[in-house]
């Protein structure tokens, strides 16, 4: 095990982390030359130290890879991130982006999209103190607004802007990013840049993201999307890869393939299957019946990805009821802009069968969530960082929780960079009823080094600072 740096050097960093989580309200701004505002601890806030102490931000010349391993109350760390937005002064030394192309084991198919390979954008941000943050802008056709060429152009603009903006608070700099990359149009790029910046700052103060976002837990348990065209490919994966799964997904496949997969899962002891539907109503019913015959006791989560008309979604629920099946969850049954249809299906599903409906593609900004809350249009909000960005996602989470809605966290087709960031957020906040962060398992290669530990479907986040993972930049295609 690597030695914890806090045990041997840089005691001031330890003091910063301790003070930051407990005394952030005692921070006072001071003006330096050239109108650059920094934050320093007031001496009156430090009566328990043997001598006066002052810490100017940024206060460290080097990064710490492992954080101090002490319990931090969730409420303290959650407020710490919000305080960090106002109190940490950012000075970006270098920012750059490159294409992140990774082959898939097999094509990823949902109702409205097919992906044959991953063509995302990687973002690297280095602070003046040497700390490097990593982010990823996922690209999924018909779901994200950007394609890779557009994302590359906008990411470059963001990187150039970051290099020109020195000595700004984290919150102000994130605001500049949001202004440059507004709305859903560039949300994936915004998310990637925000990830990299927040990762770099977390490394600078020596804290893992799961602690910074709340410290509720350092683990999550996800599902897996087995997006394979043949059972041969599925059979290549060892049983140990799935032993801890709560539920498994079956992609859009033929009834015979679905039945064979269901039989295999039944022998392995899995009782809940997540099924991609919405491409063809009759075919979906045939697949459901085939799975039911092969696995009579299984439960279902349905994900339609906007594929149904309202009457079709209701018909699926009715057919399942005749078959004796009540889905655990029904994700995005209708088109994203069919608000009346979403509410109709949601009310029918809940009142008739007690089934919760999740809004995914319909939730693209805070205004959408307010509409869902006011109209009681869904029971669950699916958070995906690439849909709205990191900061906007946190705002949506706060509103959903305050409104009594359940939360789900998912992603596009991403490497462990973006998925690891989302996992840290989910673990730290501890408020997600459904976790769907499995797409790195669909990649034929893993370009990411270090990061979270994978134990079946359990992701364990270490005390490495930030999200703990990085790319070998020299190997990323220019």
Coordinates of C-alpha atoms in Angstrom, one line a residue:
X1 CA 0.0 0.0 0.0
X2 CA 1.3 3.4 -0.9
X3 CA 2.2 5.7 2.0
X4 CA -0.2 8.4 2.8
X5 CA 1.6 11.8 2.1
X6 CA -0.2 13.3 5.1
X7 CA 1.8 11.0 7.4
X8 CA 5.1 12.4 6.2
X9 CA 4.8 15.9 4.8
X10 CA 2.8 18.9 3.9
X11 CA 1.0 19.3 7.2
X12 CA -0.6 22.6 5.9
X13 CA -2.6 20.6 3.4
X14 CA -4.1 18.5 6.3
X15 CA -5.0 21.7 8.1
X16 CA -6.6 23.1 5.0
X17 CA -8.8 20.0 4.6
X18 CA -9.8 20.0 8.2
X19 CA -10.5 23.7 8.3
X20 CA -12.3 23.8 5.0
X21 CA -14.9 21.2 6.0
X22 CA -15.7 22.9 9.3
X23 CA -14.8 26.6 9.2
X24 CA -15.7 27.7 5.7
X25 CA -18.1 30.3 7.0
X26 CA -15.1 32.0 8.7
X27 CA -13.5 32.8 5.3
X28 CA -12.9 36.4 4.5
X29 CA -11.9 37.9 1.2
X30 CA -8.8 40.1 1.0
X31 CA -7.7 42.3 -2.0
X32 CA -4.3 41.8 -3.4
X33 CA -2.5 43.7 -6.1
X34 CA -4.0 44.0 -9.6
X35 CA -7.5 43.6 -8.2
X36 CA -7.0 39.8 -7.7
X37 CA -9.2 38.5 -4.9
X38 CA -8.0 35.7 -2.8
X39 CA -9.5 34.1 0.3
X40 CA -7.7 33.7 3.6
X41 CA -8.7 32.3 7.0
X42 CA -9.3 35.0 9.6
X43 CA -7.1 34.5 12.6
X44 CA -10.1 34.8 14.9
X45 CA -11.4 31.6 13.4
X46 CA -8.3 29.7 14.6
X47 CA -8.2 30.1 18.4
X48 CA -7.3 26.4 18.9
X49 CA -3.9 26.6 17.1
X50 CA -0.8 27.5 19.1
X51 CA 0.1 30.4 16.8
X52 CA -1.7 32.5 14.2
X53 CA -2.1 30.8 10.8
X54 CA -3.0 32.2 7.4
X55 CA -3.6 30.2 4.3
X56 CA -3.9 31.8 0.9
X57 CA -5.6 30.0 -2.0
X58 CA -4.2 28.3 -3.9
X59 CA -1.9 27.3 -1.0
X60 CA -0.1 24.2 -2.4
X61 CA 2.7 23.8 -4.8
X62 CA 2.2 20.1 -5.4
X63 CA -0.7 17.6 -5.6
X64 CA -1.4 15.0 -3.1
X65 CA -2.5 11.7 -4.5
X66 CA -4.2 10.2 -1.4
X67 CA -6.4 12.2 1.0
X68 CA -6.4 12.1 4.7
X69 CA -8.5 9.1 5.7
X70 CA -10.7 10.6 8.4
X71 CA -14.5 10.4 8.6
X72 CA -16.2 13.6 7.4
X73 CA -19.8 14.2 8.2
X74 CA -21.9 14.2 4.9
X75 CA -23.5 17.5 5.7
X76 CA -20.1 19.2 6.3
X77 CA -18.6 17.9 3.0
X78 CA -21.7 18.7 1.0
X79 CA -21.6 22.3 2.2
X80 CA -17.9 22.2 1.6
X81 CA -18.4 21.8 -2.2
X82 CA -20.8 24.8 -2.3
X83 CA -18.3 26.8 -0.2
X84 CA -15.5 25.7 -2.5
X85 CA -17.2 27.5 -5.4
X86 CA -16.8 30.8 -3.6
X87 CA -13.5 30.3 -1.8
X88 CA -11.1 28.5 -4.1
X89 CA -9.2 30.7 -6.5
X90 CA -8.4 28.9 -9.8
X91 CA -5.3 29.6 -11.9
X92 CA -5.3 27.4 -15.0
X93 CA -1.8 26.8 -16.5
X94 CA -2.8 24.7 -19.4
X95 CA -6.0 23.2 -20.9
X96 CA -6.4 21.0 -23.9
X97 CA -8.7 18.4 -25.6
X98 CA -8.3 15.4 -27.8
X99 CA -10.6 12.9 -29.5
X100 CA -11.2 9.8 -27.3
X101 CA -12.1 6.9 -29.7
X102 CA -12.6 3.5 -28.2
X103 CA -14.1 0.4 -29.9
X104 CA -17.2 -1.4 -28.5
X105 CA -17.4 -5.1 -27.9
X106 CA -20.6 -4.9 -30.0
X107 CA -22.9 -2.2 -31.3
X108 CA -25.0 -0.3 -28.7
X109 CA -28.6 -0.2 -29.8
X110 CA -31.5 1.6 -28.2
X111 CA -34.9 2.6 -29.6
X112 CA -33.6 5.8 -31.2
X113 CA -29.9 5.3 -31.7
X114 CA -27.2 2.9 -32.6
X115 CA -23.5 3.3 -31.8
X116 CA -20.8 1.2 -33.4
X117 CA -17.9 2.8 -31.6
X118 CA -17.2 5.5 -29.0
X119 CA -16.2 8.8 -30.4
X120 CA -16.0 11.1 -27.3
X121 CA -13.7 14.0 -26.4
X122 CA -11.2 14.0 -23.6
X123 CA -10.3 17.1 -21.7
X124 CA -7.1 17.8 -19.6
X125 CA -6.7 20.8 -17.3
X126 CA -3.5 21.6 -15.4
X127 CA -3.5 24.2 -12.6
X128 CA -0.6 26.4 -11.9
X129 CA 0.2 24.3 -8.8
X130 CA 0.7 21.2 -11.1
X131 CA -2.5 19.4 -10.3
X132 CA -4.1 17.9 -13.4
X133 CA -7.8 17.2 -13.8
X134 CA -9.5 14.9 -16.4
X135 CA -12.9 15.1 -18.0
X136 CA -14.8 13.5 -20.8
X137 CA -17.5 14.8 -23.1
X138 CA -19.6 11.7 -24.2
X139 CA -21.2 11.7 -27.7
X140 CA -24.3 9.7 -28.3
X141 CA -26.2 10.4 -31.6
X142 CA -29.8 11.7 -31.1
X143 CA -29.3 11.9 -27.4
X144 CA -26.5 14.5 -27.0
X145 CA -26.8 17.5 -29.3
X146 CA -23.1 17.5 -30.3
X147 CA -21.2 15.2 -32.7
X148 CA -17.5 14.7 -32.2
X149 CA -16.3 17.4 -34.6
X150 CA -18.6 20.0 -33.0
X151 CA -17.5 18.9 -29.5
X152 CA -13.9 19.2 -30.4
X153 CA -14.3 22.8 -31.6
X154 CA -16.3 23.9 -28.6
X155 CA -14.0 22.1 -26.1
X156 CA -11.0 23.9 -27.7
X157 CA -12.8 27.2 -27.2
X158 CA -13.4 26.4 -23.6
X159 CA -9.8 25.4 -23.1
X160 CA -8.6 28.6 -24.6
X161 CA -10.9 30.6 -22.4
X162 CA -9.7 28.8 -19.3
X163 CA -6.1 29.6 -20.1
X164 CA -7.0 33.3 -20.4
X165 CA -8.9 33.5 -17.1
X166 CA -6.5 33.6 -14.2
X167 CA -7.3 34.1 -10.5
X168 CA -11.0 33.6 -10.6
X169 CA -13.1 31.7 -8.0
X170 CA -14.2 28.3 -9.0
X171 CA -17.8 29.4 -9.1
X172 CA -17.0 32.3 -11.3
X173 CA -15.0 30.2 -13.7
X174 CA -17.7 27.6 -13.9
X175 CA -20.1 30.5 -14.7
X176 CA -17.9 31.5 -17.6
X177 CA -17.9 27.9 -18.9
X178 CA -21.7 27.9 -18.7
X179 CA -21.9 31.2 -20.6
X180 CA -19.6 29.9 -23.3
X181 CA -21.4 26.5 -23.6
X182 CA -25.1 27.4 -22.9
X183 CA -28.1 25.1 -22.6
X184 CA -28.5 21.5 -24.0
X185 CA -26.8 22.4 -27.2
X186 CA -23.3 22.0 -25.7
X187 CA -24.1 20.3 -22.5
X188 CA -21.9 17.3 -23.0
X189 CA -18.8 19.5 -23.6
X190 CA -19.7 21.6 -20.6
X191 CA -19.9 18.5 -18.5
X192 CA -16.5 17.3 -19.6
X193 CA -14.9 20.6 -18.9
X194 CA -16.6 20.9 -15.5
X195 CA -15.4 17.4 -14.6
X196 CA -11.8 18.2 -15.5
X197 CA -11.8 21.5 -13.6
X198 CA -13.5 20.1 -10.5
X199 CA -11.2 17.1 -10.5
X200 CA -8.1 19.3 -10.7
X201 CA -9.4 21.5 -7.8
X202 CA -10.2 18.4 -5.7
X203 CA -6.6 17.2 -6.2
X204 CA -5.3 20.7 -5.3
X205 CA -7.0 20.6 -1.9
X206 CA -6.3 16.9 -1.4
X207 CA -9.8 15.3 -1.2
X208 CA -11.5 12.5 -3.2
X209 CA -14.6 13.6 -5.1
X210 CA -16.9 11.2 -3.2
X211 CA -16.0 13.0 0.0
X212 CA -16.3 16.4 -1.6
X213 CA -19.8 15.6 -2.8
X214 CA -21.1 14.5 0.5
X215 CA -19.2 11.5 1.9
X216 CA -22.4 9.3 2.2
X217 CA -20.6 6.2 0.9
X218 CA -17.5 5.2 -1.1
X219 CA -19.3 2.5 -3.1
X220 CA -22.2 2.1 -5.5
X221 CA -23.8 -0.9 -7.1
X222 CA -24.7 -0.6 -10.8
X223 CA -26.5 -2.6 -13.4
X224 CA -25.0 -3.8 -16.6
X225 CA -26.2 -3.4 -20.2
X226 CA -25.3 -6.6 -22.0
X227 CA -25.4 -5.0 -25.4
X228 CA -24.2 -8.1 -27.3
X229 CA -25.4 -9.5 -30.6
X230 CA -24.8 -13.1 -29.7
X231 CA -24.6 -15.3 -26.8
X232 CA -21.1 -16.3 -27.9
X233 CA -19.8 -12.8 -27.0
X234 CA -21.7 -12.9 -23.7
X235 CA -20.2 -16.2 -22.9
X236 CA -16.7 -14.8 -23.1
X237 CA -17.3 -12.9 -19.9
X238 CA -16.6 -14.8 -16.6
X239 CA -19.4 -15.4 -14.2
X240 CA -17.4 -13.5 -11.6
X241 CA -18.0 -10.3 -13.5
X242 CA -21.7 -10.5 -12.7
X243 CA -21.8 -12.1 -9.2
X244 CA -22.7 -8.9 -7.3
X245 CA -25.2 -7.5 -9.8
X246 CA -28.6 -6.4 -8.6
X247 CA -30.1 -6.6 -12.1
X248 CA -29.0 -7.2 -15.6
X249 CA -30.1 -5.6 -18.9
X250 CA -31.2 -7.4 -22.0
X251 CA -30.7 -5.3 -25.2
X252 CA -32.9 -5.1 -28.2
X253 CA -32.5 -8.6 -29.5
X254 CA -34.7 -11.4 -31.0
X255 CA -37.1 -13.3 -28.7
X256 CA -35.0 -16.5 -29.0
X257 CA -31.8 -14.6 -28.0
X258 CA -33.7 -12.9 -25.1
X259 CA -35.0 -16.2 -23.9
X260 CA -31.6 -17.8 -24.0
X261 CA -30.1 -14.8 -22.0
X262 CA -32.9 -14.9 -19.5
X263 CA -32.4 -18.7 -19.0
X264 CA -28.7 -18.0 -18.4
X265 CA -29.4 -15.2 -15.9
X266 CA -31.9 -17.4 -14.1
X267 CA -29.3 -20.2 -13.6
X268 CA -27.0 -17.5 -12.2
X269 CA -29.6 -16.3 -9.7
X270 CA -30.6 -13.0 -11.2
X271 CA -34.2 -12.0 -10.5
X272 CA -34.5 -8.6 -12.0
X273 CA -33.8 -7.9 -15.7
X274 CA -33.6 -4.5 -17.4
X275 CA -35.0 -4.7 -20.9
X276 CA -34.4 -2.2 -23.7
X277 CA -37.8 -1.7 -25.6
X278 CA -39.5 0.9 -27.8
X279 CA -38.3 0.0 -31.2
X280 CA -41.3 -2.2 -32.2
X281 CA -44.3 -2.8 -30.0
X282 CA -45.1 -6.3 -31.3
X283 CA -41.4 -7.4 -31.1
X284 CA -41.2 -6.0 -27.6
X285 CA -44.2 -8.1 -26.4
X286 CA -42.8 -11.2 -28.1
X287 CA -39.5 -10.7 -26.3
X288 CA -41.2 -10.1 -23.0
X289 CA -43.3 -13.3 -23.4
X290 CA -40.1 -15.2 -24.4
X291 CA -38.3 -14.0 -21.3
X292 CA -41.3 -14.7 -19.1
X293 CA -41.4 -18.3 -20.4
X294 CA -37.7 -18.8 -19.8
X295 CA -37.6 -17.0 -16.4
X296 CA -41.1 -17.1 -14.9
X297 CA -40.1 -15.4 -11.6
X298 CA -38.1 -12.5 -12.9
X299 CA -38.9 -8.8 -12.4
X300 CA -38.5 -6.2 -15.1
X301 CA -37.2 -2.7 -15.6
X302 CA -38.3 -1.3 -19.0
X303 CA -36.4 1.4 -20.8
X304 CA -38.1 2.7 -24.0
X305 CA -35.8 5.6 -24.8
X306 CA -38.8 7.6 -26.2
X307 CA -39.8 4.7 -28.4
X308 CA -43.5 4.5 -27.7
X309 CA -46.6 6.5 -28.3
X310 CA -48.6 6.9 -25.1
X311 CA -51.2 4.2 -26.1
X312 CA -48.4 1.8 -26.9
X313 CA -46.7 2.3 -23.5
X314 CA -50.0 1.7 -21.8
X315 CA -50.6 -1.4 -23.9
X316 CA -47.2 -2.8 -22.9
X317 CA -48.2 -2.4 -19.2
X318 CA -51.5 -4.1 -19.8
X319 CA -49.9 -7.0 -21.6
X320 CA -47.4 -7.4 -18.8
X321 CA -50.2 -7.4 -16.3
X322 CA -52.0 -10.2 -18.1
X323 CA -48.6 -12.1 -18.0
X324 CA -48.5 -11.4 -14.3
X325 CA -45.6 -9.0 -14.5
X326 CA -45.3 -5.6 -12.8
X327 CA -42.2 -3.6 -13.9
X328 CA -40.0 -2.1 -11.2
X329 CA -39.6 1.0 -13.3
X330 CA -40.6 2.3 -16.8
X331 CA -38.0 4.7 -18.2
X332 CA -38.9 7.4 -20.7
X333 CA -41.9 5.7 -22.3
X334 CA -42.7 8.5 -24.8
X335 CA -41.0 11.2 -26.9
X336 CA -39.1 13.8 -24.8
X337 CA -41.5 16.6 -25.8
X338 CA -44.7 14.7 -25.3
X339 CA -45.5 16.1 -21.9
X340 CA -49.1 15.2 -22.0
X341 CA -48.3 11.7 -23.0
X342 CA -45.6 11.3 -20.3
X343 CA -48.1 12.5 -17.6
X344 CA -50.8 10.2 -19.1
X345 CA -48.6 7.1 -19.0
X346 CA -47.2 8.0 -15.6
X347 CA -50.6 8.5 -14.0
X348 CA -51.9 5.3 -15.5
X349 CA -48.9 3.2 -14.5
X350 CA -48.9 4.5 -10.9
X351 CA -52.7 4.4 -10.3
X352 CA -53.4 1.1 -12.1
X353 CA -50.3 -1.0 -11.3
X354 CA -48.1 1.0 -8.9
X355 CA -45.4 1.3 -11.5
X356 CA -43.0 4.3 -11.3
X357 CA -42.2 6.2 -14.5
X358 CA -38.8 7.9 -15.0
X359 CA -38.1 11.0 -17.0
X360 CA -34.8 10.7 -18.8
X361 CA -34.7 12.4 -22.2
X362 CA -37.5 14.7 -21.1
X363 CA -35.2 16.2 -18.4
X364 CA -32.7 18.4 -20.1
X365 CA -32.7 21.5 -17.8
X366 CA -34.0 22.8 -14.5
X367 CA -37.1 24.2 -16.3
X368 CA -38.0 20.7 -17.4
X369 CA -37.8 19.4 -13.9
X370 CA -40.0 22.2 -12.6
X371 CA -42.6 21.3 -15.3
X372 CA -42.4 17.6 -14.3
X373 CA -42.9 18.5 -10.6
X374 CA -45.7 21.0 -11.2
X375 CA -47.6 18.7 -13.5
X376 CA -46.8 15.5 -11.6
X377 CA -45.6 14.0 -14.9
X378 CA -43.1 11.4 -13.6
X379 CA -42.0 9.8 -10.3
X380 CA -38.3 9.5 -11.0
X381 CA -35.7 11.8 -12.6
X382 CA -32.8 10.3 -14.4
X383 CA -29.6 12.4 -13.9
X384 CA -27.0 12.2 -16.7
X385 CA -24.2 14.7 -16.4
X386 CA -23.8 14.9 -20.2
X387 CA -27.4 16.1 -20.6
X388 CA -27.0 19.3 -18.5
X389 CA -23.5 19.5 -17.0
X390 CA -22.3 18.9 -13.5
X391 CA -23.4 22.1 -11.8
X392 CA -26.9 22.0 -13.4
X393 CA -27.2 18.4 -12.4
X394 CA -26.6 19.3 -8.8
X395 CA -29.3 22.0 -9.0
X396 CA -31.7 19.4 -10.5
X397 CA -30.9 16.9 -7.8
X398 CA -31.7 19.5 -5.1
X399 CA -35.0 20.4 -6.7
X400 CA -36.0 16.7 -7.2
X401 CA -35.2 15.8 -3.6
X402 CA -37.0 18.8 -2.3
X403 CA -40.1 17.8 -4.4
X404 CA -40.2 14.2 -3.2
X405 CA -39.1 12.6 -6.5
X406 CA -36.8 9.6 -6.6
X407 CA -33.5 9.8 -8.4
X408 CA -31.7 7.6 -10.9
X409 CA -28.2 8.3 -12.2
X410 CA -27.1 7.1 -15.7
X411 CA -24.7 8.0 -18.5
X412 CA -24.1 7.9 -22.2
X413 CA -21.6 5.4 -23.6
X414 CA -18.5 6.6 -21.6
X415 CA -15.1 5.5 -20.4
X416 CA -14.2 5.3 -16.8
X417 CA -13.3 9.0 -16.8
X418 CA -16.9 10.3 -17.1
X419 CA -18.5 7.3 -15.4
X420 CA -16.0 7.5 -12.5
X421 CA -16.9 11.1 -11.9
X422 CA -20.6 10.3 -12.0
X423 CA -20.0 7.4 -9.6
X424 CA -18.2 9.6 -7.1
X425 CA -21.1 12.0 -7.2
X426 CA -23.6 9.2 -6.7
X427 CA -21.7 7.6 -3.9
X428 CA -21.0 11.0 -2.1
X429 CA -24.6 12.2 -2.3
X430 CA -26.1 8.8 -1.5
X431 CA -29.5 9.8 -2.8
X432 CA -30.0 7.6 -5.9
X433 CA -32.6 4.8 -5.8
X434 CA -31.4 3.5 -9.2
X435 CA -27.8 3.4 -10.5
X436 CA -27.1 2.7 -14.1
X437 CA -23.3 3.4 -14.6
X438 CA -22.2 0.4 -16.6
X439 CA -21.2 1.4 -20.1
X440 CA -17.4 1.1 -19.5
X441 CA -18.0 -2.6 -19.4
X442 CA -19.2 -2.5 -23.0
X443 CA -15.9 -1.2 -24.3
X444 CA -13.5 -3.5 -26.1
X445 CA -10.6 -1.5 -24.5
X446 CA -10.1 0.5 -21.3
X447 CA -7.9 3.5 -22.1
X448 CA -8.2 4.8 -18.5
X449 CA -5.6 4.2 -15.8
X450 CA -6.2 3.9 -12.0
X451 CA -9.6 5.1 -10.7
X452 CA -12.3 3.2 -9.0
X453 CA -12.1 -0.5 -8.2
X454 CA -14.6 -2.9 -9.8
X455 CA -15.9 -5.8 -7.9
X456 CA -18.6 -7.2 -10.1
X457 CA -21.2 -4.5 -10.2
X458 CA -19.8 -2.8 -7.1
X459 CA -17.7 0.2 -7.7
X460 CA -15.4 1.1 -4.8
X461 CA -13.9 4.6 -4.7
X462 CA -10.6 5.0 -3.0
X463 CA -9.0 7.8 -1.1
X464 CA -7.1 8.9 -4.1
X465 CA -7.8 12.6 -4.7
X466 CA -10.2 13.8 -7.3
X467 CA -11.8 11.0 -9.2
X468 CA -8.4 9.2 -9.2
X469 CA -8.2 8.2 -12.8
X470 CA -6.3 9.6 -15.8
X471 CA -5.4 9.0 -19.5
X472 CA -1.9 8.3 -20.8
X473 CA -2.1 11.5 -22.8
X474 CA 0.6 10.5 -25.3
X475 CA -1.5 7.6 -26.4
X476 CA -4.7 9.7 -27.0
X477 CA -5.1 10.4 -30.7
X478 CA -4.4 14.0 -31.8

